[in-house]
mmCIF file of C-alpha atoms in Angstrom:
data_model
loop_
_atom_site.group_PDB
_atom_site.id
_atom_site.type_symbol
_atom_site.label_atom_id
_atom_site.label_comp_id
_atom_site.label_asym_id
_atom_site.label_seq_id
_atom_site.Cartn_x
_atom_site.Cartn_y
_atom_site.Cartn_z
ATOM 1 C CA UNK A 1 83.159 114.304 86.527
ATOM 2 C CA UNK A 2 85.577 113.158 89.183
ATOM 3 C CA UNK A 3 87.595 115.706 91.088
ATOM 4 C CA UNK A 4 90.618 114.700 93.096
ATOM 5 C CA UNK A 5 90.700 116.010 96.624
ATOM 6 C CA UNK A 6 94.250 117.196 96.045
ATOM 7 C CA UNK A 7 92.936 119.539 93.318
ATOM 8 C CA UNK A 8 90.194 121.063 95.514
ATOM 9 C CA UNK A 9 90.418 124.377 97.273
ATOM 10 C CA UNK A 10 89.901 124.425 101.010
ATOM 11 C CA UNK A 11 86.442 125.954 100.500
ATOM 12 C CA UNK A 12 85.457 123.256 97.979
ATOM 13 C CA UNK A 13 86.685 120.505 100.293
ATOM 14 C CA UNK A 14 84.832 122.012 103.263
ATOM 15 C CA UNK A 15 81.622 122.274 101.207
ATOM 16 C CA UNK A 16 81.955 118.659 100.106
ATOM 17 C CA UNK A 17 82.403 117.452 103.689
ATOM 18 C CA UNK A 18 79.451 119.554 104.919
ATOM 19 C CA UNK A 19 77.234 118.129 102.183
ATOM 20 C CA UNK A 20 78.262 114.551 102.947
ATOM 21 C CA UNK A 21 77.735 114.980 106.695
ATOM 22 C CA UNK A 22 74.322 116.596 106.171
ATOM 23 C CA UNK A 23 73.234 113.814 103.798
ATOM 24 C CA UNK A 24 74.389 111.126 106.202
ATOM 25 C CA UNK A 25 72.657 112.744 109.180
ATOM 26 C CA UNK A 26 69.402 113.002 107.233
ATOM 27 C CA UNK A 27 69.795 109.384 106.182
ATOM 28 C CA UNK A 28 70.381 108.224 109.763
ATOM 29 C CA UNK A 29 68.052 110.532 111.666
ATOM 30 C CA UNK A 30 65.532 111.541 109.033
ATOM 31 C CA UNK A 31 63.587 114.765 109.095
ATOM 32 C CA UNK A 32 61.901 115.036 112.512
ATOM 33 C CA UNK A 33 59.142 117.190 111.015
ATOM 34 C CA UNK A 34 58.425 114.890 108.079
ATOM 35 C CA UNK A 35 54.782 113.936 107.910
ATOM 36 C CA UNK A 36 53.680 116.472 110.497
ATOM 37 C CA UNK A 37 50.872 118.775 109.441
ATOM 38 C CA UNK A 38 51.540 122.472 108.941
ATOM 39 C CA UNK A 39 49.411 124.882 110.902
ATOM 40 C CA UNK A 40 47.094 126.922 108.731
ATOM 41 C CA UNK A 41 48.802 130.163 109.834
ATOM 42 C CA UNK A 42 52.246 128.887 108.822
ATOM 43 C CA UNK A 43 50.989 127.588 105.481
ATOM 44 C CA UNK A 44 49.452 130.997 104.720
ATOM 45 C CA UNK A 45 52.621 132.826 105.805
ATOM 46 C CA UNK A 46 54.721 130.652 103.495
ATOM 47 C CA UNK A 47 52.341 131.333 100.596
ATOM 48 C CA UNK A 48 52.554 135.101 101.183
ATOM 49 C CA UNK A 49 56.335 134.922 101.416
ATOM 50 C CA UNK A 50 56.602 132.869 98.216
ATOM 51 C CA UNK A 51 54.345 135.340 96.394
ATOM 52 C CA UNK A 52 56.353 138.329 97.676
ATOM 53 C CA UNK A 53 59.663 136.794 96.579
ATOM 54 C CA UNK A 54 58.192 135.970 93.165
ATOM 55 C CA UNK A 55 57.301 139.672 92.816
ATOM 56 C CA UNK A 56 60.908 140.596 93.633
ATOM 57 C CA UNK A 57 60.332 141.737 97.197
ATOM 58 C CA UNK A 58 63.035 140.990 99.692
ATOM 59 C CA UNK A 59 63.017 140.597 103.440
ATOM 60 C CA UNK A 60 64.761 142.613 106.104
ATOM 61 C CA UNK A 61 68.534 142.858 105.555
ATOM 62 C CA UNK A 62 70.600 140.762 107.965
ATOM 63 C CA UNK A 63 72.419 143.841 109.260
ATOM 64 C CA UNK A 64 69.107 145.377 110.336
ATOM 65 C CA UNK A 65 67.988 142.184 112.060
ATOM 66 C CA UNK A 66 71.295 141.980 113.936
ATOM 67 C CA UNK A 67 70.981 145.587 115.126
ATOM 68 C CA UNK A 68 67.470 145.037 116.499
ATOM 69 C CA UNK A 69 67.408 144.812 120.279
ATOM 70 C CA UNK A 70 66.436 141.392 121.591
ATOM 71 C CA UNK A 71 63.147 141.273 123.445
#
C-alpha cells in the first residue's frame, strides 16, 4: 500500500525517515559487532532475561532507574 507523504502525520513521517536513515546506515556501515563471539556470561544473562520475560517478569521501571544515583 502506498501512502502519500502529504497524507502522513508528522509522527508517521518522522518514523519513516528514522527507519530509512537507520537502514541506510546499517547498509553502509554494517553492524560492528556482527560475527564477534558473545562472552559466556553475556549469553547466560540473555538466556535468563529471555526466560524471565517469557514468564511475564518485567525489569526495573525507567522512573526508578532515572532516580538511582550515579556511581
